[in-house]
Tab-separated table of C-alpha atoms in Angstrom:
chain	number	residue	atom	x	y	z
A	1	MET	CA	13.083	29.995	-0.482
A	2	THR	CA	9.934	32.055	-0.436
A	3	GLY	CA	7.246	32.871	-2.941
A	4	PRO	CA	3.704	34.174	-2.752
A	5	SER	CA	2.291	33.426	0.687
A	6	PRO	CA	-0.324	30.654	0.371
A	7	SER	CA	-3.760	31.110	1.818
A	8	GLY	CA	-6.320	28.616	3.047
A	9	ALA	CA	-5.817	25.643	5.333
A	10	PHE	CA	-2.107	26.351	5.914
A	11	ALA	CA	-2.417	30.094	6.561
A	12	GLN	CA	-1.772	29.471	10.275
A	13	LEU	CA	0.440	26.406	9.882
A	14	PRO	CA	2.140	25.123	13.069
A	15	SER	CA	5.894	25.133	13.454
A	16	LEU	CA	8.031	22.488	11.779
A	17	GLY	CA	8.693	20.859	15.144
A	18	GLU	CA	4.965	20.573	15.836
A	19	LEU	CA	4.351	19.070	12.399
A	20	LEU	CA	7.050	16.460	12.905
A	21	ALA	CA	5.621	15.578	16.309
A	22	ARG	CA	2.197	15.070	14.739
A	23	PHE	CA	3.709	12.949	11.977
A	24	LEU	CA	5.466	10.653	14.444
A	25	HIS	CA	2.342	10.446	16.611
A	26	SER	CA	0.266	9.361	13.626
A	27	GLN	CA	2.754	6.585	12.889
A	28	ALA	CA	2.719	5.450	16.507
A	29	GLU	CA	-1.071	5.199	16.299
A	30	ALA	CA	-0.787	3.186	13.090
A	31	GLU	CA	1.600	0.720	14.680
A	32	PHE	CA	-0.610	0.486	17.794
A	33	GLU	CA	-3.364	-0.778	15.513
A	34	MET	CA	-1.025	-3.588	14.425
A	35	ILE	CA	-0.720	-5.053	17.961
A	36	PRO	CA	-1.828	-8.703	17.731
A	37	GLU	CA	-4.943	-10.047	19.366
A	38	ALA	CA	-4.746	-12.011	22.591
A	39	GLY	CA	-3.117	-15.381	22.083
A	40	GLU	CA	-1.023	-14.278	19.111
A	41	VAL	CA	2.660	-14.035	19.990
A	42	GLU	CA	4.591	-11.374	18.124
A	43	LEU	CA	7.561	-9.126	18.809
A	44	HIS	CA	6.542	-5.517	18.328
A	45	GLN	CA	9.038	-2.692	18.068
A	46	PRO	CA	8.083	0.870	19.041
A	47	SER	CA	7.825	3.387	16.226
A	48	GLY	CA	11.055	5.199	15.328
A	49	LEU	CA	13.589	2.813	16.918
A	50	LEU	CA	14.627	0.300	14.300
A	51	GLY	CA	12.538	1.570	11.439
A	52	PRO	CA	8.835	1.144	10.689
A	53	ASP	CA	6.970	-2.132	10.553
A	54	ALA	CA	6.733	-3.398	6.965
A	55	ARG	CA	3.017	-4.150	7.320
A	56	THR	CA	2.300	-0.726	8.774
A	57	VAL	CA	3.825	1.156	5.834
A	58	LEU	CA	2.379	-1.095	3.123
A	59	GLY	CA	-0.783	0.964	2.770
A	60	ASP	CA	1.236	4.147	2.343
A	61	ALA	CA	3.476	2.422	-0.220
A	62	LEU	CA	0.359	1.528	-2.235
A	63	GLU	CA	-1.314	4.934	-1.878
A	64	PRO	CA	0.046	6.378	-5.159
A	65	ALA	CA	-1.459	3.516	-7.172
A	66	ILE	CA	-4.746	3.702	-5.288
A	67	CYS	CA	-4.936	7.429	-6.073
A	68	LEU	CA	-4.031	7.143	-9.750
A	69	LEU	CA	-5.918	3.976	-10.735
A	70	ASP	CA	-9.670	3.651	-11.097
A	71	GLY	CA	-12.153	0.942	-10.241
A	72	ALA	CA	-11.228	-2.677	-9.632
A	73	ALA	CA	-7.521	-2.153	-10.265
A	74	SER	CA	-7.383	0.381	-7.451
A	75	ALA	CA	-9.462	-1.784	-5.113
A	76	SER	CA	-7.152	-4.750	-5.688
A	77	LEU	CA	-4.272	-2.755	-4.240
A	78	ARG	CA	-5.819	-2.185	-0.848
A	79	LYS	CA	-3.482	-3.214	1.926
A	80	SER	CA	-5.491	-6.326	2.829
A	81	GLU	CA	-5.325	-7.635	-0.750
A	82	VAL	CA	-1.576	-7.397	-1.370
A	83	LYS	CA	1.049	-9.812	-0.096
A	84	PRO	CA	4.443	-8.363	-1.019
A	85	PRO	CA	7.481	-10.583	-1.586
A	86	ALA	CA	9.418	-11.770	1.445
A	87	GLU	CA	12.206	-9.279	0.725
A	88	TRP	CA	9.882	-6.352	1.464
A	89	GLN	CA	10.247	-6.710	5.226
A	90	GLY	CA	14.046	-6.711	5.116
A	91	LEU	CA	14.102	-3.811	2.664
A	92	VAL	CA	11.950	-1.649	4.934
A	93	ARG	CA	14.021	-2.550	7.968
A	94	ASN	CA	17.420	-1.876	6.397
A	95	LEU	CA	16.964	1.134	4.114
A	96	GLU	CA	18.898	4.236	5.076
A	97	PRO	CA	16.832	7.339	5.909
A	98	ARG	CA	15.967	9.573	2.974
A	99	PRO	CA	15.005	13.196	3.598
A	100	ALA	CA	13.087	13.691	0.341
A	101	ILE	CA	10.689	11.015	-0.871
A	102	ALA	CA	8.750	11.107	-4.125
A	103	CYS	CA	5.171	9.841	-3.997
A	104	CYS	CA	5.290	6.624	-6.027
A	105	VAL	CA	4.546	2.936	-5.559
A	106	GLY	CA	6.852	1.395	-2.957
A	107	ASN	CA	7.829	4.690	-1.323
A	108	TYR	CA	6.359	5.621	2.057
A	109	PRO	CA	6.671	8.759	4.227
A	110	GLN	CA	8.164	6.854	7.164
A	111	LEU	CA	11.287	6.367	5.045
A	112	VAL	CA	12.408	9.756	6.327
A	113	LYS	CA	13.068	7.895	9.634
A	114	ASP	CA	15.332	10.577	11.121
A	115	PHE	CA	13.792	14.035	11.172
A	116	THR	CA	16.787	15.715	12.818
A	117	PRO	CA	18.443	16.649	9.485
A	118	LEU	CA	15.173	18.198	8.309
A	119	LEU	CA	14.974	20.341	11.427
A	120	ALA	CA	18.511	21.628	10.823
A	121	LEU	CA	18.296	21.912	7.040
A	122	GLU	CA	19.982	25.027	5.650
A	123	SER	CA	19.972	24.203	1.939
A	124	VAL	CA	17.726	22.290	-0.440
A	125	ASP	CA	20.814	20.519	-1.785
A	126	ALA	CA	20.483	18.031	1.082
A	127	LEU	CA	17.063	17.002	-0.240
A	128	ARG	CA	18.323	15.839	-3.614
A	129	PRO	CA	18.431	12.048	-4.140
A	130	GLN	CA	21.854	10.593	-3.435
A	131	PRO	CA	23.602	7.639	-5.128
A	132	GLY	CA	23.499	4.413	-3.179
A	133	ARG	CA	24.756	0.859	-3.347
A	134	PRO	CA	22.327	-1.466	-5.169
A	135	VAL	CA	20.435	-3.928	-2.997
A	136	ASP	CA	20.688	-7.586	-3.978
A	137	PHE	CA	17.260	-9.210	-4.242
A	138	PHE	CA	16.953	-12.965	-4.546
A	139	GLY	CA	13.254	-13.525	-5.067
A	140	VAL	CA	11.720	-10.315	-6.379
A	141	ASP	CA	12.387	-11.108	-10.061
A	142	ALA	CA	10.575	-14.432	-9.824
A	143	TRP	CA	7.768	-12.870	-7.781
A	144	ALA	CA	7.222	-10.196	-10.435
A	145	GLU	CA	7.271	-12.765	-13.244
A	146	GLU	CA	4.679	-14.841	-11.432
A	147	ARG	CA	2.456	-11.774	-10.918
A	148	LEU	CA	2.652	-10.884	-14.601
A	149	ALA	CA	1.843	-14.474	-15.580
A	150	ARG	CA	-1.246	-14.314	-13.353
A	151	HIS	CA	-2.317	-11.027	-14.980
A	152	ARG	CA	-1.742	-9.007	-11.821
A	153	PRO	CA	0.219	-6.046	-13.187
A	154	ALA	CA	-0.478	-3.831	-10.181
A	155	GLU	CA	1.464	-6.186	-7.954
A	156	ALA	CA	4.240	-6.447	-10.533
A	157	LEU	CA	4.412	-2.669	-10.306
A	158	PHE	CA	5.090	-3.053	-6.594
A	159	ALA	CA	8.264	-4.905	-7.577
A	160	VAL	CA	9.200	-1.903	-9.737
A	161	GLY	CA	9.020	0.180	-6.578
A	162	MET	CA	11.199	-2.255	-4.672
A	163	PHE	CA	13.841	-2.253	-7.401
A	164	ARG	CA	13.799	1.540	-7.431
A	165	LEU	CA	14.190	1.705	-3.649
A	166	GLY	CA	17.063	-0.749	-3.913
A	167	HIS	CA	18.847	1.321	-6.604
A	168	GLN	CA	18.269	-1.414	-9.193
A	169	PHE	CA	17.164	1.184	-11.709
A	170	ASP	CA	17.672	-0.814	-14.913
A	171	LYS	CA	15.558	-3.662	-13.564
A	172	ALA	CA	12.920	-1.202	-12.408
A	173	ARG	CA	12.688	0.457	-15.817
A	174	ASP	CA	12.630	-2.841	-17.719
A	175	LEU	CA	9.848	-4.196	-15.519
A	176	LEU	CA	7.921	-0.933	-15.801
A	177	ASP	CA	8.049	-1.250	-19.594
A	178	ARG	CA	6.660	-4.783	-19.335
A	179	VAL	CA	3.812	-3.580	-17.151
A	180	ARG	CA	3.019	-0.956	-19.811
A	181	GLU	CA	2.807	-3.709	-22.424
A	182	VAL	CA	0.077	-5.593	-20.565
A	183	THR	CA	-2.043	-2.656	-19.403
A	184	GLY	CA	-4.387	-0.253	-21.133
A	185	SER	CA	-4.692	3.497	-21.432
A	186	SER	CA	-6.322	3.833	-18.000
A	187	TRP	CA	-2.979	2.878	-16.464
A	188	LYS	CA	-1.062	5.659	-18.206
A	189	PRO	CA	-1.382	8.245	-15.385
A	190	LEU	CA	0.042	5.785	-12.859
A	191	LEU	CA	2.821	4.476	-15.091
A	192	ASP	CA	3.848	7.971	-16.181
A	193	ASN	CA	4.193	8.904	-12.514
A	194	GLU	CA	6.351	5.834	-11.899
A	195	ALA	CA	8.599	6.669	-14.856
A	196	ALA	CA	9.090	10.218	-13.579
A	197	ALA	CA	9.848	8.837	-10.113
A	198	LEU	CA	12.616	6.733	-11.635
A	199	ASP	CA	14.141	9.883	-13.129
A	200	TRP	CA	13.830	11.581	-9.741
A	201	SER	CA	15.462	8.691	-7.901
A	202	GLN	CA	18.397	8.740	-10.309
A	203	GLY	CA	18.944	12.445	-9.690
A	204	ASP	CA	17.487	13.803	-12.933
A	205	LEU	CA	15.179	16.287	-11.233
A	206	GLU	CA	14.736	18.482	-14.291
A	207	ARG	CA	13.461	15.610	-16.417
A	208	ALA	CA	11.175	14.438	-13.615
A	209	ALA	CA	9.847	17.968	-13.185
A	210	GLU	CA	9.021	18.203	-16.890
A	211	ALA	CA	7.170	14.877	-16.808
A	212	TRP	CA	5.109	15.817	-13.759
A	213	ALA	CA	4.367	19.298	-15.141
A	214	ARG	CA	2.708	17.806	-18.230
A	215	HIS	CA	1.020	14.924	-16.359
A	216	PRO	CA	-2.686	14.648	-17.281
A	217	ALA	CA	-3.816	14.191	-13.651
A	218	ALA	CA	-2.678	17.662	-12.629
A	219	ASP	CA	-5.045	17.926	-9.641
A	220	ASN	CA	-4.292	14.492	-8.201
A	221	PRO	CA	-2.564	14.776	-4.789
A	222	VAL	CA	0.188	12.392	-5.906
A	223	ILE	CA	1.137	14.635	-8.819
A	224	LEU	CA	0.734	17.827	-6.792
A	225	PHE	CA	3.033	16.385	-4.121
A	226	ASN	CA	5.701	15.371	-6.624
A	227	ARG	CA	5.558	18.678	-8.470
A	228	GLY	CA	5.831	20.527	-5.172
A	229	LEU	CA	8.729	18.455	-3.878
A	230	THR	CA	10.625	18.835	-7.142
A	231	ALA	CA	9.949	22.573	-7.167
A	232	LEU	CA	11.286	22.739	-3.606
A	233	CYS	CA	14.493	20.957	-4.600
A	234	LEU	CA	14.877	23.175	-7.667
A	235	GLU	CA	14.188	26.294	-5.581
A	236	GLU	CA	11.161	27.316	-7.605
A	237	PRO	CA	8.657	29.769	-6.091
A	238	ASN	CA	5.546	27.622	-6.688
A	239	ALA	CA	6.657	24.832	-4.322
A	240	ALA	CA	4.617	25.995	-1.329
A	241	ARG	CA	1.404	26.393	-3.322
A	242	LEU	CA	1.681	22.900	-4.818
A	243	LEU	CA	2.523	21.238	-1.507
A	244	GLU	CA	-0.356	23.040	0.200
A	245	ARG	CA	-2.788	21.743	-2.406
A	246	ALA	CA	-1.408	18.214	-2.108
A	247	ALA	CA	-1.772	18.156	1.663
A	248	ASN	CA	-5.304	19.541	1.545
A	249	ALA	CA	-6.343	16.809	-0.901
A	250	TRP	CA	-5.532	13.964	1.513
A	251	PRO	CA	-7.424	13.023	4.704
A	252	ASP	CA	-6.093	14.230	8.054
A	253	ARG	CA	-4.679	10.837	9.081
A	254	ASN	CA	-2.920	10.179	5.786
A	255	ALA	CA	0.866	9.979	6.245
A	256	TRP	CA	1.487	11.594	2.854
A	257	ARG	CA	-0.536	14.603	4.020
A	258	HIS	CA	1.738	14.974	7.049
A	259	LEU	CA	4.861	14.765	4.902
A	260	ALA	CA	3.469	17.301	2.425
A	261	SER	CA	2.901	19.600	5.411
A	262	VAL	CA	6.521	19.203	6.493
A	263	TYR	CA	7.840	19.979	3.011
A	264	PHE	CA	5.447	22.931	2.778
A	265	THR	CA	6.943	24.396	5.945
A	266	LEU	CA	10.455	23.806	4.630
A	267	SER	CA	9.566	25.626	1.420
A	268	GLU	CA	8.529	28.630	3.503
A	269	SER	CA	11.600	28.608	5.737
A	270	LEU	CA	14.486	27.999	3.319
């Protein structure tokens, strides 16, 4: 799928293989930073073997909220301030690889896990979200209720992301509605993105595309990324331009930037 050739930072973009190598290297560096100090005993798995470390990807899973919220609400979602429910670690470890990942709370670029299918991709059909068996959670409902009772809606929204990842879409949507009830207008950009991501995850790409196209934060990298990814899956010619803008809006070491770069290259090659 090709459209107008983008200019700017990606005019001389490396090959897809080089981009994937950079992406994996950045994740290896992130996990290296998680090595415990002397005297602390901890098993540490190398990046890319059994899936990413749940602590390592937490910051990336919170990035959409940090980008779309302002002030104290955004600051409260920094990695050091959030303690996800116990089920988060098992969810990260056991999720199947997903080639296309919307930028929303709970999702993280390392969920791609296996880049081989991306390297051999011949059709955008393989990028579309696929049905999956719902994951049984035993403590996330109570954790979310407790967060709402303590007036911590941002953390309750993290549970929305977990339910969505686990294909518990009804629970995710119900909890998202409850978060809307206890938050003000400043939360609307974030919650609208989460609602569109639910449509995306359930395979309704057209509805998700419409929601992201009319999103008020049109220049936010989260929205640019999601519009670009959806355009890629729908074979629309503006995919490359949107993904280029999304990648350029994030810092060099940001994992979402690397993934936007990969999808940009795919949009040029398919």
